[in-house]
XYZ file of C-alpha atoms in Angstrom:
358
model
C -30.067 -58.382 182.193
C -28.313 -57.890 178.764
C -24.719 -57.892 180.316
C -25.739 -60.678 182.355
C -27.015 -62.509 179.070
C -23.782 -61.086 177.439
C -21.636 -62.921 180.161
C -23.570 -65.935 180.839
C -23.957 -67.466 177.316
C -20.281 -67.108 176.449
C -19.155 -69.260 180.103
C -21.740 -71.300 179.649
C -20.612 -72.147 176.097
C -16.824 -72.469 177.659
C -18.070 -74.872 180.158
C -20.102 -77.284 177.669
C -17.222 -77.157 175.499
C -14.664 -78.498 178.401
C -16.967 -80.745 179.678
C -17.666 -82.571 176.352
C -14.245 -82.394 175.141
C -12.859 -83.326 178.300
C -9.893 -85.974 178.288
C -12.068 -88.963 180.679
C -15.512 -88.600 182.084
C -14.419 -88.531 185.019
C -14.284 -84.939 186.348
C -11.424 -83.336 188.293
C -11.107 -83.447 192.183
C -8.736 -80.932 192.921
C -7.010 -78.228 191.589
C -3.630 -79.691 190.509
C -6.151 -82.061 188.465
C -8.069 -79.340 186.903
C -4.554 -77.738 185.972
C -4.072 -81.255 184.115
C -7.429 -81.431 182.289
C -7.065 -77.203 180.873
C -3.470 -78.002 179.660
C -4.745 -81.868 177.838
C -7.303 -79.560 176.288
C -4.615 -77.245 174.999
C -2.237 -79.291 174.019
C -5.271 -81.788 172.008
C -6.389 -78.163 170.200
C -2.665 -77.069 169.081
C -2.484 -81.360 167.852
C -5.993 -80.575 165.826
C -4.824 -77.256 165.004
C -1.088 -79.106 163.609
C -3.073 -81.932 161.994
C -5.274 -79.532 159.831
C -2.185 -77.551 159.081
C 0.348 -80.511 157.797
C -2.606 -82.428 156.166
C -0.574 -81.838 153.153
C 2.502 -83.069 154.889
C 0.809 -86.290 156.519
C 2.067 -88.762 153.779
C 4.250 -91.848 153.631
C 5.139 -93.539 150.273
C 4.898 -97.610 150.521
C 7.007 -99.862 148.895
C 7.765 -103.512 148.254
C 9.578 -105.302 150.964
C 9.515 -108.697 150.557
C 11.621 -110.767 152.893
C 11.037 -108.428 156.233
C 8.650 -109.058 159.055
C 6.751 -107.173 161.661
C 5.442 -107.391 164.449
C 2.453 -105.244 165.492
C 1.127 -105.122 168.992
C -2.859 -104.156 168.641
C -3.268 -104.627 165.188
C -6.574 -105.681 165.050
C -8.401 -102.378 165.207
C -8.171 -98.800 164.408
C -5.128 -97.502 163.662
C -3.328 -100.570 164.067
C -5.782 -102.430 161.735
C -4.853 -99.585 158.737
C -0.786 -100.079 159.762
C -1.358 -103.798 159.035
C -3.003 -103.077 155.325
C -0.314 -101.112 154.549
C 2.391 -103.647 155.851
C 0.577 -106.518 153.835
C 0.691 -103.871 150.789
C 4.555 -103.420 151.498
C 4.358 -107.334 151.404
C 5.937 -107.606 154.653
C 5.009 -110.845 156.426
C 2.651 -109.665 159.791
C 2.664 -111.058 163.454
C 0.024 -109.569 165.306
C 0.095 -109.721 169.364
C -3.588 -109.789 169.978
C -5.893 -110.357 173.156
C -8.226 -112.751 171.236
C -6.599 -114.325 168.225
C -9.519 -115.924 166.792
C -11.633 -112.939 166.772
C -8.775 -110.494 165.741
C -8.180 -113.027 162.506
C -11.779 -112.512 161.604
C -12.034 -108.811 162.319
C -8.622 -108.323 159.913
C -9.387 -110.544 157.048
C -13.008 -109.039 157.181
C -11.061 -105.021 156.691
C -8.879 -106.564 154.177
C -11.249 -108.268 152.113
C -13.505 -104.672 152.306
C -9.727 -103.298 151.170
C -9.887 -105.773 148.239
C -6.948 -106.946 149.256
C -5.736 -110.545 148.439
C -6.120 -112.865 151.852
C -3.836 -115.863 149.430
C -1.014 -113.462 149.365
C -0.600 -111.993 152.681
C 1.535 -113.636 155.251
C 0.064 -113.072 158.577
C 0.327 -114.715 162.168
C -1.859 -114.178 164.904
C -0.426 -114.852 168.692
C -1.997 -114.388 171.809
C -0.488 -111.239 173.755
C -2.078 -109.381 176.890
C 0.545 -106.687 176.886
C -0.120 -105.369 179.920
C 0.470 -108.882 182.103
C 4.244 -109.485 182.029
C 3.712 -113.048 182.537
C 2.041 -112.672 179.055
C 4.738 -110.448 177.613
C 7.180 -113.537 178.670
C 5.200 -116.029 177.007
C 4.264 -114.527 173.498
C 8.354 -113.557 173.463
C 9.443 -116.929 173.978
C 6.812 -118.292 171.446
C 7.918 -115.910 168.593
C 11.730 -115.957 169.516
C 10.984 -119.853 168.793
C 9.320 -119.019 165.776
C 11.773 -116.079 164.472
C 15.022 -115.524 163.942
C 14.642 -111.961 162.740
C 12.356 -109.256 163.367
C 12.731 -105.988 161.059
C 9.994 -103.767 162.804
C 8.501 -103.900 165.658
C 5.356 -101.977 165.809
C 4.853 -100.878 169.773
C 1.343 -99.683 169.272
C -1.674 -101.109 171.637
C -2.528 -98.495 174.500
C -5.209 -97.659 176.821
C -6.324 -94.004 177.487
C -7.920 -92.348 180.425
C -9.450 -95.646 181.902
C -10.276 -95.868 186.120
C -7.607 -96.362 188.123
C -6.640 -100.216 187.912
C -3.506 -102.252 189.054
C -2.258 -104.743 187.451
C -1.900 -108.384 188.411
C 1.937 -106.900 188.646
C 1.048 -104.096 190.856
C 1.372 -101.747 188.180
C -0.690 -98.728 187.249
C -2.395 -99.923 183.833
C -1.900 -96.517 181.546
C 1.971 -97.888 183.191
C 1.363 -101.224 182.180
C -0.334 -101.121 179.101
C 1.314 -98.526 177.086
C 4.918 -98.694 179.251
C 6.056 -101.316 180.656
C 4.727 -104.369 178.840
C 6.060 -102.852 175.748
C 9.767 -102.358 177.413
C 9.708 -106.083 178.203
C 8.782 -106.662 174.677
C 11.903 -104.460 173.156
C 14.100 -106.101 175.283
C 12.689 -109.733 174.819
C 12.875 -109.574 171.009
C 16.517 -107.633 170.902
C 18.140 -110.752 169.625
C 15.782 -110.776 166.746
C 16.098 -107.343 165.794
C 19.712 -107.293 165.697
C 20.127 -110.196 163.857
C 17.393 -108.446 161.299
C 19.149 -105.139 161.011
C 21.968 -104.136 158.443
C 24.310 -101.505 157.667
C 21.565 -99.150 155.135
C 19.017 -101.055 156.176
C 18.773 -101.024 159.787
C 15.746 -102.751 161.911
C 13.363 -100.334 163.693
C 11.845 -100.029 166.931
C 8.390 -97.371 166.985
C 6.990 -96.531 169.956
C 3.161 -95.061 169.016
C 3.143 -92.493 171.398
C 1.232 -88.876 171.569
C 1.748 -85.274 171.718
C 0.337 -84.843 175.466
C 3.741 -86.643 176.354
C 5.135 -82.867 176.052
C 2.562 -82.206 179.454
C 3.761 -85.045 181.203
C 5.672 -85.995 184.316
C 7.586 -88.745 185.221
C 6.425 -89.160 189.212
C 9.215 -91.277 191.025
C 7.290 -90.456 193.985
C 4.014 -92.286 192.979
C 4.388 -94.001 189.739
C 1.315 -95.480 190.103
C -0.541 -92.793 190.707
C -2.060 -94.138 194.274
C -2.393 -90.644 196.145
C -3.700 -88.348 193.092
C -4.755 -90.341 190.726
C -6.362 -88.141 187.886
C -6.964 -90.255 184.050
C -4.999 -87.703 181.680
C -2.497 -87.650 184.332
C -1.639 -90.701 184.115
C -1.777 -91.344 180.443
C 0.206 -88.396 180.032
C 3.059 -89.997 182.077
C 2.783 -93.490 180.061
C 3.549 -91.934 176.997
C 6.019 -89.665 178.126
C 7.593 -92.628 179.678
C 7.578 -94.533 175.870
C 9.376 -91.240 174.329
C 11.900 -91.250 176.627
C 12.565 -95.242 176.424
C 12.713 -95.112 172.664
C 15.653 -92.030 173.060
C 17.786 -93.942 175.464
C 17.515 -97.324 173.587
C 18.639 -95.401 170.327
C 21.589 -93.768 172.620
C 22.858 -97.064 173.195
C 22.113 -98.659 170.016
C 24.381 -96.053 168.247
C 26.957 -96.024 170.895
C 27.213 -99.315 170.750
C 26.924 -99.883 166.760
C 24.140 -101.824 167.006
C 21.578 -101.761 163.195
C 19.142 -101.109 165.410
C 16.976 -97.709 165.571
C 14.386 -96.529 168.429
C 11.669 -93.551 166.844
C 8.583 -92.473 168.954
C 5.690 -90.395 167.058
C 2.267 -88.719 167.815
C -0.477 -90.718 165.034
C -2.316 -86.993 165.350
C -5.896 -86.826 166.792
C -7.502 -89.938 166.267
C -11.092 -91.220 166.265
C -10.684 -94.619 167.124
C -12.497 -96.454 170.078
C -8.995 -95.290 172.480
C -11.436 -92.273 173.156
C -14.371 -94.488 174.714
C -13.360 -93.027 178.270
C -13.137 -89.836 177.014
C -16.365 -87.225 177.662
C -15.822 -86.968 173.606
C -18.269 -90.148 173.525
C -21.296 -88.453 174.971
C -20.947 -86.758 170.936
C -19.257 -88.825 168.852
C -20.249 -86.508 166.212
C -17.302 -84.396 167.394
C -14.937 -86.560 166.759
C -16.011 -87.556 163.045
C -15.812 -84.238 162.526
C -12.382 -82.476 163.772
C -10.346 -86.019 164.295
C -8.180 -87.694 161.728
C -9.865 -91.143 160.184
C -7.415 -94.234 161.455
C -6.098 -94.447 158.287
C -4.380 -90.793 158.286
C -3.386 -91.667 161.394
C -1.732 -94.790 160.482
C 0.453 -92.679 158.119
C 2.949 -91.471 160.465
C 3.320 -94.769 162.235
C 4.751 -96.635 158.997
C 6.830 -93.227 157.545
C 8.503 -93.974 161.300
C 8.724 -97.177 160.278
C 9.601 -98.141 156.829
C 10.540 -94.400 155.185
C 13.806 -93.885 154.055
C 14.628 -90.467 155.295
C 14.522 -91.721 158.739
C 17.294 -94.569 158.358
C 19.837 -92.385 159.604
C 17.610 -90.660 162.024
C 16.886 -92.277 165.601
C 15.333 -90.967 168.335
C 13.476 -88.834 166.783
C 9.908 -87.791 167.676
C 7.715 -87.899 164.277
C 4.023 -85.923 163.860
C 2.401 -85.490 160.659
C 5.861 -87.347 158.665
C 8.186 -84.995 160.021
C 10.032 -84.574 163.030
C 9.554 -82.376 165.430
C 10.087 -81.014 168.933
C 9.349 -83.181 172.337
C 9.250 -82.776 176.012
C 12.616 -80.332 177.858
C 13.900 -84.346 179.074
C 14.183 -85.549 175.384
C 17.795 -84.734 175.368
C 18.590 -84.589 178.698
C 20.324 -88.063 178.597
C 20.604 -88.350 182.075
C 16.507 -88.041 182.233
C 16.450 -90.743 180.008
C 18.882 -93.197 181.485
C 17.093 -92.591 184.787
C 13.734 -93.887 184.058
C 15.677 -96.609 181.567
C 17.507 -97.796 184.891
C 14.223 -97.804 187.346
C 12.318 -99.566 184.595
C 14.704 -102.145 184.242
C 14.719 -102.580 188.180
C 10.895 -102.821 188.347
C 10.676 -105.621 185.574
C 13.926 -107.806 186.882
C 16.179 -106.676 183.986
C 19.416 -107.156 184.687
C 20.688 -107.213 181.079
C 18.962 -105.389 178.630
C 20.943 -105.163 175.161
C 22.145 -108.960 176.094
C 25.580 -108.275 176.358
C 26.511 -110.667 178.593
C 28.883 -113.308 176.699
């Protein structure tokens, strides 16, 4: 009975642990999807394990920038809702691409009154934006390209994590959609704007928010969408593996072609922010307030990608924690990179993405 006792309580502690810390509530199927969930778990400990270590490290220094603009895609909520504070404090003016205007105006002057910040001096738009409809991506685009002439950063950020499987009005997978593809069409859209904003020492800047289970992902040219195994993590996995490798080949180009344009992708860290809702980490929230950054650390490494001064000269680069460091075995395989770049631009109509035509 004791070695039974001896064995028991230490799986059964193993087992509680992955099922309340697993990556969607949903549980897995099949083995290749329980091969998924073990190696999310692994890769989210090393992340809390990194974050705890390079808490020192996690630290951007803001600055006055008067004169540039942003644009922000989620900014009305956790970590984009920090990343917006600290753009207002950089006194950068703020577009925010935003399901529900009206409501994400309230929810943002609301967090920077709380901030005592100023509402008379910050220069902020709100536009309507479904990023993951491409009819939607089309129409906010047009409206601020009529609005704009330059944009200095653009702030890929709004994502979806571990939700049901869903396809779009498009036909595409949503973790695809949302976090992917809506944001490519975006980038390209609003080239024009950032090239015209960018300048030799002061170039504009493209971040993709991405995270560190990118490193576990696959691109599937099989089964994009995911139709014949679809498994949550899987398929979150593959969306942000899909905006690391997008942000690579646009900076590839951009320097090969000159352009004052940079492309960075970054991991925030381990989050607690409302992206987790899916999650089994909901059934204790505790957890989470616990082990997981607040959205304001997490913010940090979003604006060091995209205002600090060390990384002017540095494209391409994958950020955590303020520094850069190592991504998935395709992040320099430029022929990975050029692949997905080319069927992405095939599955959205893009003929001409860096507008070269004359």
């Amino acid at each position: 009975m004791g070695l039974l006792l001896a064995i028991g309580i230490p799986v059964a502690l193993l087992l509680a642990i992955f099922y309340f810390m697993k990556s969607s509530k949903e549980m897995p199927k099949n083995w290749s999807q329980m091969v998924c969930e073990i190696r999310m778990q692994i890769c989210g400990f090393q992340a809390l394990l990194d974050d705890f270590v390079m808490r020192p490290r996690n630290k951007v220094e803001l600055y006055k920038q008067p004169g540039k603009i942003a644009l922000i895609t989620g900014g009305n909520r956790g970590i984009g809702l920090r990343i917006v504070k600290k753009l207002v404090e950089c006194e950068i003016e703020v577009i925010l691409g935003v399901r529900n205007p009206i409501d994400s105006r309230k929810a943002v002057e609301k967090y920077l009154e709380h901030a005592k910040i100023p509402l008379a001096g910050c220069k902020l738009h709100y536009e309507q934006l479904d990023i993951g409809s491409m009819k939607s991506v089309r129409e906010f685009a047009a409206k601020i390209s009529s609005k704009f002439n330059k944009i200095h950063l653009l702030i890929n950020n709004a994502g979806v994590m571990s939700v049901p499987f869903k396809l779009t009005n498009d036909g595409f997978e949503s973790h695809m959609a949302i976090n992917y593809y809506g944001h490519f069409l975006l980038t390209h859209l609003l080239l024009p704007q950032l090239k015209a904003a960018g300048m030799a020492g002061s170039k504009a800047r493209v971040v993709n928010v991405s995270s560190c289970v990118h490193k576990i992902g696959e691109i599937d040219y099989q089964d994009i969408n995911k139709v014949k195994n679809y498994y949550p993590a899987d398929a979150y996995n593959q969306s942000k593996l899909a905006q690391v490798l997008f942000a690579k080949h646009l900076n590839l180009v951009f320097e090969e072609e000159g352009l004052p344009v940079l492309a960075n992708s970054l991991h925030p860290g381990v989050v607690n922010t409302d992206l987790f809702e899916h999650s089994s980490t909901n059934y204790i929230p505790w957890i989470r307030a616990l082990l997981f950054k607040s959205p304001e650390e997490g913010s940090r490494t979003v604006m060091y990608a995209a205002i600090a001064p060390a990384m002017e000269a540095r494209g391409g680069a994958y950020v955590s924690n303020c520094r850069e460091v190592g991504s998935h075995r395709h992040w320099k395989n430029s022929v990975q990179c050029e692949k997905l770049f080319s069927v992405t631009c095939d599955k959205l109509g893009i003929t001409d993405f860096f507008h070269k035509s004359p």
